[in-house]
PDB file of C-alpha atoms in Angstrom:
ATOM      1  CA  MET P 146     -10.592  75.982   2.079  1.00 92.00           C
ATOM      2  CA  THR P 147     -13.459  77.931   3.925  1.00 95.00           C
ATOM      3  CA  LEU P 148     -16.153  79.753   1.644  1.00 96.00           C
ATOM      4  CA  ASP P 149     -14.829  82.751   2.717  1.00 96.00           C
ATOM      5  CA  GLU P 150     -11.603  82.079   1.686  1.00 96.00           C
ATOM      6  CA  PHE P 151     -12.863  80.980  -2.006  1.00 97.00           C
ATOM      7  CA  LYS P 152     -15.074  84.327  -2.183  1.00 97.00           C
ATOM      8  CA  GLU P 153     -11.458  86.150  -1.708  1.00 96.00           C
ATOM      9  CA  TYR P 154      -9.739  84.108  -3.910  1.00 97.00           C
ATOM     10  CA  VAL P 155     -12.246  84.756  -6.760  1.00 96.00           C
ATOM     11  CA  LYS P 156     -11.623  88.240  -6.700  1.00 96.00           C
ATOM     12  CA  THR P 157      -8.234  88.156  -7.765  1.00 96.00           C
ATOM     13  CA  ARG P 158      -9.620  86.553 -10.860  1.00 96.00           C
ATOM     14  CA  GLN P 159      -6.981  84.286 -10.652  1.00 95.00           C
ATOM     15  CA  PRO P 160      -7.853  80.333 -12.617  1.00 94.00           C
ATOM     16  CA  LEU P 161      -9.271  77.641 -10.268  1.00 94.00           C
ATOM     17  CA  ASP P 162      -7.159  75.597 -10.857  1.00 90.00           C
ATOM     18  CA  THR P 163      -5.603  73.451  -7.508  1.00 92.00           C
ATOM     19  CA  ASP P 164      -6.960  70.571  -6.103  1.00 93.00           C
ATOM     20  CA  GLU P 165      -8.074  72.144  -2.890  1.00 96.00           C
ATOM     21  CA  ILE P 166      -9.838  74.449  -4.617  1.00 95.00           C
ATOM     22  CA  HIS P 167     -11.636  71.548  -6.761  1.00 94.00           C
ATOM     23  CA  ARG P 168     -12.370  69.785  -3.851  1.00 96.00           C
ATOM     24  CA  PHE P 169     -14.295  73.116  -2.171  1.00 97.00           C
ATOM     25  CA  MET P 170     -16.219  73.440  -5.309  1.00 96.00           C
ATOM     26  CA  ASP P 171     -17.397  69.799  -6.084  1.00 96.00           C
ATOM     27  CA  GLU P 172     -18.787  69.905  -2.286  1.00 97.00           C
ATOM     28  CA  MET P 173     -20.385  73.477  -3.091  1.00 97.00           C
ATOM     29  CA  SER P 174     -21.987  72.100  -6.092  1.00 97.00           C
ATOM     30  CA  CYS P 175     -23.628  68.842  -4.448  1.00 97.00           C
ATOM     31  CA  GLU P 176     -24.624  70.850  -1.545  1.00 97.00           C
ATOM     32  CA  ALA P 177     -26.661  73.570  -4.321  1.00 98.00           C
ATOM     33  CA  ARG P 178     -27.708  70.677  -6.208  1.00 97.00           C
ATOM     34  CA  ARG P 179     -29.335  69.357  -3.070  1.00 98.00           C
ATOM     35  CA  VAL P 180     -30.750  72.468  -2.335  1.00 98.00           C
ATOM     36  CA  THR P 181     -32.262  73.015  -5.972  1.00 98.00           C
ATOM     37  CA  SER P 182     -33.763  70.052  -6.366  1.00 98.00           C
ATOM     38  CA  ALA P 183     -35.721  70.087  -3.229  1.00 98.00           C
ATOM     39  CA  LEU P 184     -36.879  73.295  -4.521  1.00 98.00           C
ATOM     40  CA  ASN P 185     -37.084  72.584  -8.222  1.00 98.00           C
ATOM     41  CA  ALA P 186     -39.343  69.072  -7.048  1.00 97.00           C
ATOM     42  CA  ALA P 187     -42.627  70.428  -5.997  1.00 96.00           C
ATOM     43  CA  TYR P 188     -45.128  73.412  -5.298  1.00 97.00           C
ATOM     44  CA  HIS P 189     -43.677  75.736  -3.323  1.00 98.00           C
ATOM     45  CA  THR P 190     -45.331  78.982  -1.741  1.00 98.00           C
ATOM     46  CA  PRO P 191     -43.379  82.085  -2.393  1.00 98.00           C
ATOM     47  CA  ASP P 192     -42.131  81.588   1.427  1.00 98.00           C
ATOM     48  CA  GLU P 193     -41.121  78.811   0.657  1.00 98.00           C
ATOM     49  CA  VAL P 194     -39.398  79.600  -2.465  1.00 98.00           C
ATOM     50  CA  ARG P 195     -37.119  81.897  -0.617  1.00 98.00           C
ATOM     51  CA  GLY P 196     -36.120  79.911   2.461  1.00 98.00           C
ATOM     52  CA  TYR P 197     -34.792  77.379   0.140  1.00 98.00           C
ATOM     53  CA  LEU P 198     -32.806  80.820  -1.736  1.00 98.00           C
ATOM     54  CA  SER P 199     -31.875  81.703   2.157  1.00 98.00           C
ATOM     55  CA  GLU P 200     -30.218  78.090   2.451  1.00 98.00           C
ATOM     56  CA  LEU P 201     -28.984  78.508  -1.071  1.00 98.00           C
ATOM     57  CA  PHE P 202     -27.981  81.878  -1.043  1.00 98.00           C
ATOM     58  CA  GLY P 203     -26.478  81.587   2.808  1.00 97.00           C
ATOM     59  CA  TYR P 204     -28.177  84.428   3.978  1.00 98.00           C
ATOM     60  CA  THR P 205     -31.541  85.286   4.847  1.00 98.00           C
ATOM     61  CA  VAL P 206     -33.111  87.162   1.416  1.00 98.00           C
ATOM     62  CA  PRO P 207     -35.379  90.098   0.933  1.00 98.00           C
ATOM     63  CA  SER P 208     -39.023  89.249   1.596  1.00 98.00           C
ATOM     64  CA  THR P 209     -39.495  91.099  -1.592  1.00 98.00           C
ATOM     65  CA  LEU P 210     -37.715  88.748  -3.864  1.00 98.00           C
ATOM     66  CA  ARG P 211     -39.899  86.516  -5.908  1.00 98.00           C
ATOM     67  CA  VAL P 212     -38.557  83.820  -7.805  1.00 98.00           C
ATOM     68  CA  PHE P 213     -40.486  81.282 -10.189  1.00 98.00           C
ATOM     69  CA  PRO P 214     -38.626  77.844  -9.770  1.00 98.00           C
ATOM     70  CA  PRO P 215     -37.429  76.073 -11.418  1.00 98.00           C
ATOM     71  CA  PHE P 216     -34.084  77.645 -10.303  1.00 98.00           C
ATOM     72  CA  TYR P 217     -30.549  76.387 -11.016  1.00 98.00           C
ATOM     73  CA  SER P 218     -26.945  77.355  -9.274  1.00 97.00           C
ATOM     74  CA  ASP P 219     -23.958  75.115  -9.411  1.00 93.00           C
ATOM     75  CA  PHE P 220     -22.789  77.306  -6.503  1.00 97.00           C
ATOM     76  CA  GLY P 221     -25.013  78.803  -4.790  1.00 97.00           C
ATOM     77  CA  LYS P 222     -23.282  80.962  -1.948  1.00 98.00           C
ATOM     78  CA  ASN P 223     -21.947  83.379  -4.234  1.00 98.00           C
ATOM     79  CA  ILE P 224     -25.280  85.279  -5.511  1.00 98.00           C
ATOM     80  CA  THR P 225     -26.717  88.890  -3.717  1.00 98.00           C
ATOM     81  CA  VAL P 226     -30.002  89.784  -4.708  1.00 98.00           C
ATOM     82  CA  GLY P 227     -31.659  93.961  -3.801  1.00 98.00           C
ATOM     83  CA  GLU P 228     -34.818  94.289  -2.850  1.00 98.00           C
ATOM     84  CA  GLY P 229     -37.431  93.843  -5.315  1.00 98.00           C
ATOM     85  CA  VAL P 230     -35.823  91.373  -7.244  1.00 98.00           C
ATOM     86  CA  PHE P 231     -38.117  89.171  -9.601  1.00 98.00           C
ATOM     87  CA  ILE P 232     -36.282  86.113 -11.690  1.00 98.00           C
ATOM     88  CA  ASN P 233     -38.569  84.099 -13.820  1.00 98.00           C
ATOM     89  CA  ALA P 234     -38.514  80.253 -14.278  1.00 98.00           C
ATOM     90  CA  CYS P 235     -35.512  78.216 -15.744  1.00 98.00           C
ATOM     91  CA  CYS P 236     -33.100  80.572 -14.656  1.00 98.00           C
ATOM     92  CA  HIS P 237     -28.941  79.331 -14.657  1.00 98.00           C
ATOM     93  CA  PHE P 238     -26.589  80.835 -11.976  1.00 98.00           C
ATOM     94  CA  GLN P 239     -23.599  79.707 -12.694  1.00 97.00           C
ATOM     95  CA  ASP P 240     -22.318  82.254  -9.283  1.00 97.00           C
ATOM     96  CA  HIS P 241     -18.892  80.696  -8.327  1.00 97.00           C
ATOM     97  CA  GLY P 242     -17.295  84.104  -9.529  1.00 97.00           C
ATOM     98  CA  GLY P 243     -19.980  86.212  -7.934  1.00 98.00           C
ATOM     99  CA  VAL P 244     -23.673  87.502  -9.390  1.00 98.00           C
ATOM    100  CA  VAL P 245     -25.083  90.928  -7.768  1.00 98.00           C
ATOM    101  CA  LEU P 246     -28.482  91.610  -9.050  1.00 98.00           C
ATOM    102  CA  GLY P 247     -29.475  95.362  -7.635  1.00 98.00           C
ATOM    103  CA  ASP P 248     -32.851  96.288  -6.263  1.00 98.00           C
ATOM    104  CA  GLY P 249     -35.477  95.880  -8.962  1.00 98.00           C
ATOM    105  CA  CYS P 250     -34.189  93.772 -11.401  1.00 98.00           C
ATOM    106  CA  GLN P 251     -36.128  91.470 -13.477  1.00 98.00           C
ATOM    107  CA  ILE P 252     -34.880  88.689 -15.187  1.00 98.00           C
ATOM    108  CA  GLY P 253     -36.688  86.947 -17.999  1.00 98.00           C
ATOM    109  CA  HIS P 254     -37.387  82.618 -18.641  1.00 98.00           C
ATOM    110  CA  ASN P 255     -34.126  80.774 -19.087  1.00 98.00           C
ATOM    111  CA  VAL P 256     -31.593  83.355 -18.597  1.00 98.00           C
ATOM    112  CA  VAL P 257     -27.894  82.035 -17.764  1.00 98.00           C
ATOM    113  CA  PHE P 258     -25.517  84.177 -15.827  1.00 98.00           C
ATOM    114  CA  ALA P 259     -21.877  82.515 -16.468  1.00 98.00           C
ATOM    115  CA  THR P 260     -19.356  83.497 -14.154  1.00 98.00           C
ATOM    116  CA  LEU P 261     -16.608  81.254 -15.449  1.00 97.00           C
ATOM    117  CA  ASN P 262     -14.449  80.801 -18.266  1.00 95.00           C
ATOM    118  CA  HIS P 263     -11.802  78.656 -20.074  1.00 93.00           C
ATOM    119  CA  GLY P 264      -8.562  79.010 -20.999  1.00 86.00           C
ATOM    120  CA  LEU P 265      -8.373  79.362 -24.603  1.00 87.00           C
ATOM    121  CA  ALA P 266      -5.180  76.970 -25.181  1.00 90.00           C
ATOM    122  CA  PRO P 267      -6.469  73.660 -25.232  1.00 92.00           C
ATOM    123  CA  GLU P 268      -3.668  72.808 -22.329  1.00 89.00           C
ATOM    124  CA  LYS P 269      -5.715  75.193 -20.343  1.00 86.00           C
ATOM    125  CA  ARG P 270      -9.528  74.216 -21.004  1.00 85.00           C
ATOM    126  CA  LYS P 271      -9.882  72.181 -17.755  1.00 84.00           C
ATOM    127  CA  SER P 272      -9.290  75.287 -15.924  1.00 87.00           C
ATOM    128  CA  THR P 273     -11.671  77.997 -14.963  1.00 94.00           C
ATOM    129  CA  ILE P 274     -11.127  81.749 -14.476  1.00 96.00           C
ATOM    130  CA  PRO P 275     -14.016  83.636 -12.580  1.00 97.00           C
ATOM    131  CA  ALA P 276     -15.063  87.045 -12.645  1.00 98.00           C
ATOM    132  CA  PRO P 277     -18.137  88.884 -11.283  1.00 98.00           C
ATOM    133  CA  ILE P 278     -21.295  89.736 -12.571  1.00 98.00           C
ATOM    134  CA  VAL P 279     -23.311  92.955 -11.404  1.00 98.00           C
ATOM    135  CA  LEU P 280     -26.212  94.043 -12.571  1.00 98.00           C
ATOM    136  CA  GLY P 281     -27.409  97.774 -11.053  1.00 98.00           C
ATOM    137  CA  LYS P 282     -30.837  98.854  -9.954  1.00 98.00           C
ATOM    138  CA  ASN P 283     -33.556  98.117 -12.223  1.00 98.00           C
ATOM    139  CA  VAL P 284     -32.276  96.119 -14.959  1.00 98.00           C
ATOM    140  CA  TRP P 285     -34.604  93.936 -16.875  1.00 98.00           C
ATOM    141  CA  VAL P 286     -32.609  91.058 -18.465  1.00 98.00           C
ATOM    142  CA  GLY P 287     -34.995  89.548 -21.185  1.00 98.00           C
ATOM    143  CA  SER P 288     -35.503  85.904 -21.594  1.00 98.00           C
ATOM    144  CA  ASN P 289     -33.112  83.550 -23.173  1.00 98.00           C
ATOM    145  CA  SER P 290     -30.293  85.959 -22.536  1.00 98.00           C
ATOM    146  CA  THR P 291     -26.797  84.744 -21.607  1.00 98.00           C
ATOM    147  CA  ILE P 292     -24.233  87.513 -19.265  1.00 98.00           C
ATOM    148  CA  LEU P 293     -21.145  86.063 -19.788  1.00 98.00           C
ATOM    149  CA  PRO P 294     -18.008  86.290 -16.771  1.00 98.00           C
ATOM    150  CA  GLY P 295     -16.995  89.964 -15.902  1.00 97.00           C
ATOM    151  CA  VAL P 296     -19.611  91.943 -17.348  1.00 98.00           C
ATOM    152  CA  THR P 297     -20.921  95.205 -15.171  1.00 98.00           C
ATOM    153  CA  ILE P 298     -24.806  96.261 -16.277  1.00 98.00           C
ATOM    154  CA  GLY P 299     -25.780  99.773 -15.652  1.00 98.00           C
ATOM    155  CA  ASP P 300     -28.924 101.307 -13.575  1.00 98.00           C
ATOM    156  CA  ASN P 301     -31.776 101.026 -15.526  1.00 98.00           C
ATOM    157  CA  ALA P 302     -30.564  99.542 -17.958  1.00 98.00           C
ATOM    158  CA  VAL P 303     -32.470  96.548 -20.893  1.00 98.00           C
ATOM    159  CA  VAL P 304     -30.864  94.011 -22.202  1.00 98.00           C
ATOM    160  CA  ALA P 305     -33.535  92.734 -25.117  1.00 98.00           C
ATOM    161  CA  ALA P 306     -34.137  88.678 -25.297  1.00 98.00           C
ATOM    162  CA  GLY P 307     -31.865  86.076 -26.762  1.00 98.00           C
ATOM    163  CA  ALA P 308     -28.959  88.571 -25.863  1.00 98.00           C
ATOM    164  CA  VAL P 309     -25.373  87.673 -25.366  1.00 98.00           C
ATOM    165  CA  VAL P 310     -23.335  90.244 -23.368  1.00 98.00           C
ATOM    166  CA  THR P 311     -19.686  90.294 -23.510  1.00 98.00           C
ATOM    167  CA  ARG P 312     -18.884  93.320 -21.990  1.00 98.00           C
ATOM    168  CA  ASP P 313     -20.477  96.468 -19.964  1.00 98.00           C
ATOM    169  CA  VAL P 314     -23.899  98.130 -20.971  1.00 98.00           C
ATOM    170  CA  GLU P 315     -24.142 101.595 -20.102  1.00 98.00           C
ATOM    171  CA  ALA P 316     -26.546 102.996 -17.270  1.00 98.00           C
ATOM    172  CA  GLY P 317     -30.410 103.551 -18.786  1.00 98.00           C
ATOM    173  CA  SER P 318     -29.473 101.938 -22.172  1.00 98.00           C
ATOM    174  CA  ILE P 319     -30.910  98.726 -24.317  1.00 98.00           C
ATOM    175  CA  VAL P 320     -28.264  96.309 -25.798  1.00 98.00           C
ATOM    176  CA  GLY P 321     -29.763  93.400 -27.873  1.00 98.00           C
ATOM    177  CA  GLY P 322     -28.232  90.520 -30.282  1.00 97.00           C
ATOM    178  CA  VAL P 323     -25.078  88.279 -30.694  1.00 97.00           C
ATOM    179  CA  PRO P 324     -22.886  89.607 -29.366  1.00 97.00           C
ATOM    180  CA  ALA P 325     -24.959  92.361 -27.787  1.00 97.00           C
ATOM    181  CA  ARG P 326     -24.685  96.008 -28.910  1.00 97.00           C
ATOM    182  CA  PHE P 327     -25.965  99.526 -28.496  1.00 97.00           C
ATOM    183  CA  ILE P 328     -28.853  99.764 -29.707  1.00 96.00           C
ATOM    184  CA  LYS P 329     -30.692 102.946 -28.220  1.00 96.00           C
ATOM    185  CA  THR P 330     -30.520 104.892 -24.753  1.00 97.00           C
ATOM    186  CA  ILE P 331     -33.916 104.710 -22.879  1.00 93.00           C
ATOM    187  CA  ASP P 332     -36.276 107.852 -23.504  1.00 80.00           C
ATOM    188  CA  GLU P 333     -38.008 108.255 -19.902  1.00 62.00           C
TER     189      GLU P 333
END
């Protein structure tokens, strides 16, 4: 299986349940752990951090990307970041299903992006189902939040610290809580 084939397959949101897919995911996970271990093992300049992330993501990241390590990913090759994105320390990207961060996004400490879910029935729990997470422009995700599979967060929205986002968030709104609920619209 190639990376492009895998990315096309996960767009279908079908279970990741074949031996070929599992072997590919294991290979990619080993590579992601190798790169993130090197990134997280010592201090690196911002340019060096972007170099590691370019290797991890599989493309040259924008020069405006700022990330404070440690940074964790268990796949790495399905993350897309726009211009002017900031990711604070200890964030976890489970990006098999795809994570897109639009221009100007700000991600707080310890945020988790989880793009895989498991089957609910006991006999299906070893199977995972991918769904992408997409953040529009200028989204602010507060510390210790978790964004679950299939969620889209609209431009200029805010996710309060500690929220668990289980469904889409309207542009220009603030959500918070577990599960996250609408709090108010942002007054400009």
